[in-house]
PDB file of N, CA and C in Angstrom:
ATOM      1  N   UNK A  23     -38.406  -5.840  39.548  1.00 75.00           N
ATOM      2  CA  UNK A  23     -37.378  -5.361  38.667  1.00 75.00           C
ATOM      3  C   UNK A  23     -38.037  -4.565  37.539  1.00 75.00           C
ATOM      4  N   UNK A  24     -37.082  -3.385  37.513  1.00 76.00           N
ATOM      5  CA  UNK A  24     -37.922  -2.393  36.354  1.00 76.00           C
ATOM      6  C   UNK A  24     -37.674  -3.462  34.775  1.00 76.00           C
ATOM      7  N   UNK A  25     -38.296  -2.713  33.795  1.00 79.00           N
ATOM      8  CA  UNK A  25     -38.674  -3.404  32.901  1.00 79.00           C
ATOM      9  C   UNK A  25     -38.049  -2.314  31.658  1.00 79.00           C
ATOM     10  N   UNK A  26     -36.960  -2.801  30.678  1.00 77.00           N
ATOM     11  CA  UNK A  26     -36.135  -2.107  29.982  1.00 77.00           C
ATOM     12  C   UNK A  26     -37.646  -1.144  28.983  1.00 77.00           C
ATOM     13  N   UNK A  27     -36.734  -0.177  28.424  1.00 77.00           N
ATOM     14  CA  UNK A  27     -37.413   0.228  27.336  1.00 77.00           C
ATOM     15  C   UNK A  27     -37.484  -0.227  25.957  1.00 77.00           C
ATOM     16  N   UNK A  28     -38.361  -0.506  25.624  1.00 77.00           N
ATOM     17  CA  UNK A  28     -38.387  -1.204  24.063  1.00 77.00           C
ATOM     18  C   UNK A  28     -37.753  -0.250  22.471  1.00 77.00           C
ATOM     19  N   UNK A  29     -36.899  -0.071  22.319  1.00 73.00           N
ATOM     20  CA  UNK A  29     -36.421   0.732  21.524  1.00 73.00           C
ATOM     21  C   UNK A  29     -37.103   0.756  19.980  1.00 73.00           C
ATOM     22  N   UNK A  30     -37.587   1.301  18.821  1.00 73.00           N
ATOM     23  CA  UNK A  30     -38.053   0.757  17.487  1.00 73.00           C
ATOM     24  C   UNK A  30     -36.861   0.675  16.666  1.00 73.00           C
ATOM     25  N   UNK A  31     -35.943   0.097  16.078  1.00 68.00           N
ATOM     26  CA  UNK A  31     -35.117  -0.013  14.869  1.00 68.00           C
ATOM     27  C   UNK A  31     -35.859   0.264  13.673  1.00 68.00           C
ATOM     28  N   UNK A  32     -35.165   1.317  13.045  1.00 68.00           N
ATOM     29  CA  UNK A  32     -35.726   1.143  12.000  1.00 68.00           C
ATOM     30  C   UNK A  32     -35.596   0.025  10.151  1.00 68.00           C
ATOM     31  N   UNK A  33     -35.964  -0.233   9.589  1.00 65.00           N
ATOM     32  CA  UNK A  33     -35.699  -0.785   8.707  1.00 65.00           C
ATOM     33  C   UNK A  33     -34.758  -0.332   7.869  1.00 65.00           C
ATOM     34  N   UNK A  34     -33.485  -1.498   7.285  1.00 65.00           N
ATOM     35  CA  UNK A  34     -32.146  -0.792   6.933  1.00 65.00           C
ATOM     36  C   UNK A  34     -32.959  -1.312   5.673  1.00 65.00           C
ATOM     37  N   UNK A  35     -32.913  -0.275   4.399  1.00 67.00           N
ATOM     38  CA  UNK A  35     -32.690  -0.820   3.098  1.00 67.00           C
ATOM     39  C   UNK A  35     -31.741  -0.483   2.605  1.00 67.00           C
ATOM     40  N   UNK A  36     -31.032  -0.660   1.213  1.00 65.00           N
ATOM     41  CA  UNK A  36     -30.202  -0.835   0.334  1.00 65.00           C
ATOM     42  C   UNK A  36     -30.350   0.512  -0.913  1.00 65.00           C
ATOM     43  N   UNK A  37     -29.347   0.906  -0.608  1.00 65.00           N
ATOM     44  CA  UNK A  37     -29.553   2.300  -1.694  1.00 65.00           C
ATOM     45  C   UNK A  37     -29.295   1.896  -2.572  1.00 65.00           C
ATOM     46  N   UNK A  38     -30.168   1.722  -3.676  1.00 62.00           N
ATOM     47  CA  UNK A  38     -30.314   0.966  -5.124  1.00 62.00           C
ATOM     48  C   UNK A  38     -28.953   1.919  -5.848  1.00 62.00           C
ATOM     49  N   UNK A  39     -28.585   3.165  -5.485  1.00 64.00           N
ATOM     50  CA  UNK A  39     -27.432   3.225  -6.456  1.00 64.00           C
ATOM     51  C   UNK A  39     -26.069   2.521  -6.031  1.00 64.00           C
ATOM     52  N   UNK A  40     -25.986   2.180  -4.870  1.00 62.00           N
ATOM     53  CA  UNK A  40     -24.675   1.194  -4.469  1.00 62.00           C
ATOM     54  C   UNK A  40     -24.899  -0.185  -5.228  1.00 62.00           C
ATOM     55  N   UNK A  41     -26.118  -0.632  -5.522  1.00 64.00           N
ATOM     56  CA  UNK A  41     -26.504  -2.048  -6.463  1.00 64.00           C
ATOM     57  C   UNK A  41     -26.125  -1.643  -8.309  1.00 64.00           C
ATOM     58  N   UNK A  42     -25.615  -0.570  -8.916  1.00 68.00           N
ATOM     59  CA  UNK A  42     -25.521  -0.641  -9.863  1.00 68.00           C
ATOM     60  C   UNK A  42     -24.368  -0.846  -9.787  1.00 68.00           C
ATOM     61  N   UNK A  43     -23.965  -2.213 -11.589  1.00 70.00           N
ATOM     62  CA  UNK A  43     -22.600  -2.700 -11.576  1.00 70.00           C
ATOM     63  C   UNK A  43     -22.104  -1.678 -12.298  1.00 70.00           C
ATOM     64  N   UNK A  44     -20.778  -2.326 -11.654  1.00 67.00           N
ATOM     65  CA  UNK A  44     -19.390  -1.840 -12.334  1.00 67.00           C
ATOM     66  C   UNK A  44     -18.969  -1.784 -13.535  1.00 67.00           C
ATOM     67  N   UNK A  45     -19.084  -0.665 -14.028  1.00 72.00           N
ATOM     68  CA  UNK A  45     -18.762  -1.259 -15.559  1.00 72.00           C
ATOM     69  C   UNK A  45     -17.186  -1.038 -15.971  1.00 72.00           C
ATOM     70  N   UNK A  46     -16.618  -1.995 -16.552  1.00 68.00           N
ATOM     71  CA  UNK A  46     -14.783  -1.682 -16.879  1.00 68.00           C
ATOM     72  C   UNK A  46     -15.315  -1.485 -18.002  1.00 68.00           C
ATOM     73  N   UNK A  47     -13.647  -0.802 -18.353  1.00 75.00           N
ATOM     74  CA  UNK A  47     -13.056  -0.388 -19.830  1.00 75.00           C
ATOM     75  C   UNK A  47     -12.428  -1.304 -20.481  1.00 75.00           C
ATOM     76  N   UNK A  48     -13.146  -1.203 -21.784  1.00 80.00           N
ATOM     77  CA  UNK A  48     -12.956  -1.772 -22.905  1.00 80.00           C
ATOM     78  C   UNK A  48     -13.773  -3.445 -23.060  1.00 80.00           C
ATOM     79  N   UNK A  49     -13.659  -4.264 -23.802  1.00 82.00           N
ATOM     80  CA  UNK A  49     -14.123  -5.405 -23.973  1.00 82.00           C
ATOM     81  C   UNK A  49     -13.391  -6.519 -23.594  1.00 82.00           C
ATOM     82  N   UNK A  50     -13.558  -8.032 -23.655  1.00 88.00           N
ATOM     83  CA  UNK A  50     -12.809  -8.868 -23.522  1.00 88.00           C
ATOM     84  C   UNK A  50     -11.447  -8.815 -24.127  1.00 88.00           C
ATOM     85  N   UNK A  51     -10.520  -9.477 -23.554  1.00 88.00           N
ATOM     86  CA  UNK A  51      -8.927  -9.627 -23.826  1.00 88.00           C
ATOM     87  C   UNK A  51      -8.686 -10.361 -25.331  1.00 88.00           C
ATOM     88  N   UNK A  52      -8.029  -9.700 -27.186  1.00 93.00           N
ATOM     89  CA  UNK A  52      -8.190 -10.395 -27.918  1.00 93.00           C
ATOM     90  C   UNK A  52      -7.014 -11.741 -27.792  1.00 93.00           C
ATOM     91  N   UNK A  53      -7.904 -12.575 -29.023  1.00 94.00           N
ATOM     92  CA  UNK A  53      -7.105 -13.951 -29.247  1.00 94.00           C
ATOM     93  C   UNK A  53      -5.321 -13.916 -28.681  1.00 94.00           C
ATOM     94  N   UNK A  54      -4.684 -12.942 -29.309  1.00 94.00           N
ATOM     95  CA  UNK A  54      -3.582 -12.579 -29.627  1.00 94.00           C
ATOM     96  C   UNK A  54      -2.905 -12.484 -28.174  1.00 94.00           C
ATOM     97  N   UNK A  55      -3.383 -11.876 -27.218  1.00 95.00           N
ATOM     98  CA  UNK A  55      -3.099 -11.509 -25.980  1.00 95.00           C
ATOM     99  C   UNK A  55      -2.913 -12.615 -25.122  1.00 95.00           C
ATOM    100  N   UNK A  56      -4.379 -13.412 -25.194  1.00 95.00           N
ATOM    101  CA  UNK A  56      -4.135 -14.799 -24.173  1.00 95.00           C
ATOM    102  C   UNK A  56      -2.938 -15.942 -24.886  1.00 95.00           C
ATOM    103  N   UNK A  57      -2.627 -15.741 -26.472  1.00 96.00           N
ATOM    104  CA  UNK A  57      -1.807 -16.411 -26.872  1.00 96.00           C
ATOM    105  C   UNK A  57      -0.172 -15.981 -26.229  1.00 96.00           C
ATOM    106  N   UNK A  58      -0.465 -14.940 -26.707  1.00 97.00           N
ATOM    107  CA  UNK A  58       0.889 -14.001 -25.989  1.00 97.00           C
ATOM    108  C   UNK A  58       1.346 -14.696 -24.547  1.00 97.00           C
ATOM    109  N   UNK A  59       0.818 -14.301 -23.874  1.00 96.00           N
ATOM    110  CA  UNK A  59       0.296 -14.198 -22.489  1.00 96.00           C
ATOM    111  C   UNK A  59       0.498 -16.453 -21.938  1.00 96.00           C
ATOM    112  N   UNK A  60       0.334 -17.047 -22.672  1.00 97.00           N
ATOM    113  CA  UNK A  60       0.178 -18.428 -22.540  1.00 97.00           C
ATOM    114  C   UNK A  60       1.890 -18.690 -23.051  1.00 97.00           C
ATOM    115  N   UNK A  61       1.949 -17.862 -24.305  1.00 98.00           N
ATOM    116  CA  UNK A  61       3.323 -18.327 -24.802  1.00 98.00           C
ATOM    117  C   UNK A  61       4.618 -17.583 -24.004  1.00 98.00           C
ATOM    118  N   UNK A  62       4.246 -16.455 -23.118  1.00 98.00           N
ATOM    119  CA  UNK A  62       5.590 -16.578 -22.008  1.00 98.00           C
ATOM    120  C   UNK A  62       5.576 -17.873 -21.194  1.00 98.00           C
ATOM    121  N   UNK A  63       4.378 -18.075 -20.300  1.00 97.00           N
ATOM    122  CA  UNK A  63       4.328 -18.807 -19.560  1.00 97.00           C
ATOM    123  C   UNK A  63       4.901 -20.182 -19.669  1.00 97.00           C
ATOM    124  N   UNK A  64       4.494 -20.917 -21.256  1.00 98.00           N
ATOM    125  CA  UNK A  64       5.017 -22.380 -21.247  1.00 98.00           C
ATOM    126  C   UNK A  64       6.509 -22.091 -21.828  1.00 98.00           C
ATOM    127  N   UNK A  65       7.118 -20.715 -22.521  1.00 98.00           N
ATOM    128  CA  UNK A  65       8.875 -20.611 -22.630  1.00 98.00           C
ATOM    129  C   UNK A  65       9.215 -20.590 -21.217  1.00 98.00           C
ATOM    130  N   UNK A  66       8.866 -19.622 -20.478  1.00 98.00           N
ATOM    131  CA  UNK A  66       9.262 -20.035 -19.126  1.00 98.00           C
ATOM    132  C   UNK A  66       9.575 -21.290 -18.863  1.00 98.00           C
ATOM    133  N   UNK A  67       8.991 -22.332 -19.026  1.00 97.00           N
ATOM    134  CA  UNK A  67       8.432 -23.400 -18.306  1.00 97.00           C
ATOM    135  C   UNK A  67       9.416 -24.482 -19.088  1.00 97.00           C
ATOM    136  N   UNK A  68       9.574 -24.268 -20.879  1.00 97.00           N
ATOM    137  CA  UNK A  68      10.259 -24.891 -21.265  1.00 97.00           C
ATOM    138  C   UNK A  68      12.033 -24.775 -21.152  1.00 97.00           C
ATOM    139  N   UNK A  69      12.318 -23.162 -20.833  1.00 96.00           N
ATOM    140  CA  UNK A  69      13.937 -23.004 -20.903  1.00 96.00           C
ATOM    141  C   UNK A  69      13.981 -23.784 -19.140  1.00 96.00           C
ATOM    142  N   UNK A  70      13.462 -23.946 -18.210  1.00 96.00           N
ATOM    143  CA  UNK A  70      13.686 -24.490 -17.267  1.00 96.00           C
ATOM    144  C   UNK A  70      13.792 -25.962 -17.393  1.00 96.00           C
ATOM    145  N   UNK A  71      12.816 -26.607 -18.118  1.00 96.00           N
ATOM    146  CA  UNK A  71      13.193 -28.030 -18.574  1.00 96.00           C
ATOM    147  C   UNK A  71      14.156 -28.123 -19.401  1.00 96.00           C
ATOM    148  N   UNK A  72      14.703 -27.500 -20.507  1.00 96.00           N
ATOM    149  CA  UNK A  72      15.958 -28.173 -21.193  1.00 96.00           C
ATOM    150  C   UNK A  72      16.979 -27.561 -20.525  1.00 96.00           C
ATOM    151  N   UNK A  73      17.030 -26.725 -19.628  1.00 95.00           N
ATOM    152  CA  UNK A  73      18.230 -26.456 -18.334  1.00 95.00           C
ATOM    153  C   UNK A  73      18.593 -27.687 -17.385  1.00 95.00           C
ATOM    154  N   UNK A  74      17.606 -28.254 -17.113  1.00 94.00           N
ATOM    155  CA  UNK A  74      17.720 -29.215 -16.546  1.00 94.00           C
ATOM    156  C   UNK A  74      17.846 -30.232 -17.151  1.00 94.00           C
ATOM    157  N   UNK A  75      17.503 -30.734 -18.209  1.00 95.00           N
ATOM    158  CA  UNK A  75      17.647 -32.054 -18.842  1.00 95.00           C
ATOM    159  C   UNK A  75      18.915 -31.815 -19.798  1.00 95.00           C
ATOM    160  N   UNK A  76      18.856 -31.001 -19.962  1.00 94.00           N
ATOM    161  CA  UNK A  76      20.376 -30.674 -21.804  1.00 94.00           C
ATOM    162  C   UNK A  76      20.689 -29.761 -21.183  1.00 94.00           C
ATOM    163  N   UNK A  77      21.102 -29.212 -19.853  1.00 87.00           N
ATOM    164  CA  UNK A  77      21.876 -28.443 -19.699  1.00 87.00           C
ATOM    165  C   UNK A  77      23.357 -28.230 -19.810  1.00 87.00           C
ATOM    166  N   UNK A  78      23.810 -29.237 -19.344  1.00 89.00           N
ATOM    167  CA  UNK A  78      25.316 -29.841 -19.888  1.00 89.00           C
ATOM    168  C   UNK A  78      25.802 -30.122 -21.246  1.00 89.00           C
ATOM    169  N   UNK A  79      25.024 -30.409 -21.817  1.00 93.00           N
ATOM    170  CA  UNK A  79      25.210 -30.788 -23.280  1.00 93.00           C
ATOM    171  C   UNK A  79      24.942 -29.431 -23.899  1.00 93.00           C
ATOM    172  N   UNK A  80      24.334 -28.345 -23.753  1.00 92.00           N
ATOM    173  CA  UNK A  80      24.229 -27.402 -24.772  1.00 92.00           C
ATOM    174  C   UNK A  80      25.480 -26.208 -24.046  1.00 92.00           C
ATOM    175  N   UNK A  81      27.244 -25.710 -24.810  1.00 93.00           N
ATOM    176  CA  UNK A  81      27.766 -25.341 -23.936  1.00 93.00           C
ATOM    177  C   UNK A  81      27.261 -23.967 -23.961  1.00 93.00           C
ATOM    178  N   UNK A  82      26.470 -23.370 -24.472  1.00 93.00           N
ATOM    179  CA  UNK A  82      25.972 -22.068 -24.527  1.00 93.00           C
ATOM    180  C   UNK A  82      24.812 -21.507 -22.806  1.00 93.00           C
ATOM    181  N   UNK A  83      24.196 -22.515 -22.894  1.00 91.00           N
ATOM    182  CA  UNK A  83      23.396 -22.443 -21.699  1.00 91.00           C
ATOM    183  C   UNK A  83      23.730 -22.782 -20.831  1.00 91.00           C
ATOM    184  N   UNK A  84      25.065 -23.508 -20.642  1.00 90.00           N
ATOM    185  CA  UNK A  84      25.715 -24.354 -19.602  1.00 90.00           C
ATOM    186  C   UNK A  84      26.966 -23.305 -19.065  1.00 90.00           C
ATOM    187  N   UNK A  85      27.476 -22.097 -19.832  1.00 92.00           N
ATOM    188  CA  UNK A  85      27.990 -21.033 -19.724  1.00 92.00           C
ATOM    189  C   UNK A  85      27.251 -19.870 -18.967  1.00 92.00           C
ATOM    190  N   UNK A  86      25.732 -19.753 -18.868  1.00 92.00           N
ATOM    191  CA  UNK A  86      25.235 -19.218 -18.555  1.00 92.00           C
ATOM    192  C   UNK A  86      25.152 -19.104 -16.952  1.00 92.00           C
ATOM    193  N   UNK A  87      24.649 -20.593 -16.603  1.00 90.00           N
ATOM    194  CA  UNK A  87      24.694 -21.034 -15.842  1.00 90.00           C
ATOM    195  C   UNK A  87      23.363 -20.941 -14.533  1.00 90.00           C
ATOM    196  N   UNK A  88      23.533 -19.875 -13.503  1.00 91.00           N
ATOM    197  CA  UNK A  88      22.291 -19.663 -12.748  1.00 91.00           C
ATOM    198  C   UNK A  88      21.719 -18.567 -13.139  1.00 91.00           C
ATOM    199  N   UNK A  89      22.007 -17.922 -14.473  1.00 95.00           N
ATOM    200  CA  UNK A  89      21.088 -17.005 -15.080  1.00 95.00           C
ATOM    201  C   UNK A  89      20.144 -17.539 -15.916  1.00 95.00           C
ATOM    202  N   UNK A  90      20.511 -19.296 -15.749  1.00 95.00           N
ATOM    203  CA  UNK A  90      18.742 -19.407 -16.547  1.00 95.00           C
ATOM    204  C   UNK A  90      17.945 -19.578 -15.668  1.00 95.00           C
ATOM    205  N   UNK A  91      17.968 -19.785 -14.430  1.00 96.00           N
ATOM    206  CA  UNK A  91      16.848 -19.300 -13.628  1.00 96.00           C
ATOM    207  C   UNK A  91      16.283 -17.895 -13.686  1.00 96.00           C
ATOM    208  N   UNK A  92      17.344 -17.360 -14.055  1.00 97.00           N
ATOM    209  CA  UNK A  92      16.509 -15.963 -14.193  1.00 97.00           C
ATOM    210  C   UNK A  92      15.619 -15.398 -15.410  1.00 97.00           C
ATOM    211  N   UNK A  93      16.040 -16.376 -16.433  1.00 96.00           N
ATOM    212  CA  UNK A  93      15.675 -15.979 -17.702  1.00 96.00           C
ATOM    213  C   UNK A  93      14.209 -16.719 -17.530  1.00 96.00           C
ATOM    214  N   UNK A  94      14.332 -18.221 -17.170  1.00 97.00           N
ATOM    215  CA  UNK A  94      12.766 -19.156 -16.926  1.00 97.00           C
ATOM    216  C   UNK A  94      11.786 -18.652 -16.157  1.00 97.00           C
ATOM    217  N   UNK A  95      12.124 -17.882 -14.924  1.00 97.00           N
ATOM    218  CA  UNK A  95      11.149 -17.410 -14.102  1.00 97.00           C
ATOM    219  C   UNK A  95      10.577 -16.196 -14.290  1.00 97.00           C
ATOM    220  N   UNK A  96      11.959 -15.260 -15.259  1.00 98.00           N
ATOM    221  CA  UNK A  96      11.216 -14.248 -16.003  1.00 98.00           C
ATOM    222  C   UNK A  96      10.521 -14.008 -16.727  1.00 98.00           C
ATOM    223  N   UNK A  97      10.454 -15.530 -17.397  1.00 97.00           N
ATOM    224  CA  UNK A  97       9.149 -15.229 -19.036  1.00 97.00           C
ATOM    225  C   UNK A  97       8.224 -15.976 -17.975  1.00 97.00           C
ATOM    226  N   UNK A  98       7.868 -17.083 -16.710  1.00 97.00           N
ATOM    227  CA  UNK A  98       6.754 -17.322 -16.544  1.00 97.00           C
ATOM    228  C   UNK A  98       6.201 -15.954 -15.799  1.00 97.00           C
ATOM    229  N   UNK A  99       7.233 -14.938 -14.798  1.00 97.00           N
ATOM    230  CA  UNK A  99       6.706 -13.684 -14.145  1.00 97.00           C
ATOM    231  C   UNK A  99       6.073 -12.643 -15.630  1.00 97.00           C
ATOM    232  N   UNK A 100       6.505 -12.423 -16.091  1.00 97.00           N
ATOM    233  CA  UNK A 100       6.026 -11.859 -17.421  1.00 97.00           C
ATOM    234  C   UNK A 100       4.504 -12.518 -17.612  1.00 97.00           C
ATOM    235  N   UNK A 101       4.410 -13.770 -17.839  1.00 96.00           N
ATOM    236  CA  UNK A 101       3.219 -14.125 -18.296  1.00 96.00           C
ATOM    237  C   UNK A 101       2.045 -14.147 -17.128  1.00 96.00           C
ATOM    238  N   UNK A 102       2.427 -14.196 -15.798  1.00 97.00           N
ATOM    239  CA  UNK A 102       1.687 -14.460 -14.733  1.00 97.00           C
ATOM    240  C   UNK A 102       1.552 -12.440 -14.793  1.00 97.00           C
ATOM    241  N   UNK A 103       2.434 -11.635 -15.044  1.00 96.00           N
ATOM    242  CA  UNK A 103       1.739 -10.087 -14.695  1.00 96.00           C
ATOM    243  C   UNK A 103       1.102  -9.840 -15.773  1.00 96.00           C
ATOM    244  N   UNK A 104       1.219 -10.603 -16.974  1.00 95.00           N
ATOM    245  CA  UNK A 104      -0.117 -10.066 -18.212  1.00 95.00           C
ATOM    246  C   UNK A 104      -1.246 -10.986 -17.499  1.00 95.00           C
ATOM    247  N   UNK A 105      -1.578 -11.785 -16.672  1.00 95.00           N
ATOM    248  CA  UNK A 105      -2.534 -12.512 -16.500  1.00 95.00           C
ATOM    249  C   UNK A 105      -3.691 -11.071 -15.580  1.00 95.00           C
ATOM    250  N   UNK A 106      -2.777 -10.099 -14.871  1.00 94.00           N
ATOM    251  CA  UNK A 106      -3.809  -9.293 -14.515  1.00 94.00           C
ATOM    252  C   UNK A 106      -4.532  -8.083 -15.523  1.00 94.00           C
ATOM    253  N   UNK A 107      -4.184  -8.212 -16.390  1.00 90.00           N
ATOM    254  CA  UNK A 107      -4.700  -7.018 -18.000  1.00 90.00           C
ATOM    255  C   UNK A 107      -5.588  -8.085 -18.346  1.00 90.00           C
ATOM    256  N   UNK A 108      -5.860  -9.494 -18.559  1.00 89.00           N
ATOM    257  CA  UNK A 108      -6.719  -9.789 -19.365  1.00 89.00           C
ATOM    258  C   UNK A 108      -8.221 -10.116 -18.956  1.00 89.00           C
ATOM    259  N   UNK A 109      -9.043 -10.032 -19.447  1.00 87.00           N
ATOM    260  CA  UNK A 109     -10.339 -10.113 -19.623  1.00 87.00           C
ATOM    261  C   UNK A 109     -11.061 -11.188 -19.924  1.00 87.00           C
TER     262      UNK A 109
END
């Protein structure tokens, strides 16, 4: 049986300019922002709990009705799309 040919590969290196990082714009996210950004999330979180617990009892929110789902999930969606801006 014939006997294959031995082929040479050559050596793959790494083009040192694909190894330089990425640099983004601007600096870390300030104080103010992650506060921001934290304080949709737990209003979210809280108009859904007193919907459910004092919902009946408050007749203002109890008038509202299945628009406080929309209002609770909107301040936590609000706070979950600033979560991609921060730093």
């Amino acid at each position: 049986m014939p006997k294959s040919k031995v082929r040479k590969k050559t050596d793959y290196t790494i083009n040192p300019t694909s190894r330089t990082p990425v640099k983004v714009k601007g600096g870390p996210s300030p104080v103010w922002y992650v506060t921001i950004m934290l304080g949709f999330m737990l209003a979210g979180l809280a108009w859904l709990l007193v919907y459910y617990l004092a919902g009946p009892h408050i007749q203002w929110m109890s008038d509202l009705d299945a628009w406080n789902f929309l209002i609770g999930f909107g301040l936590m969606v609000i706070g979950l799309i600033m979560t991609m801006r921060w730093r």
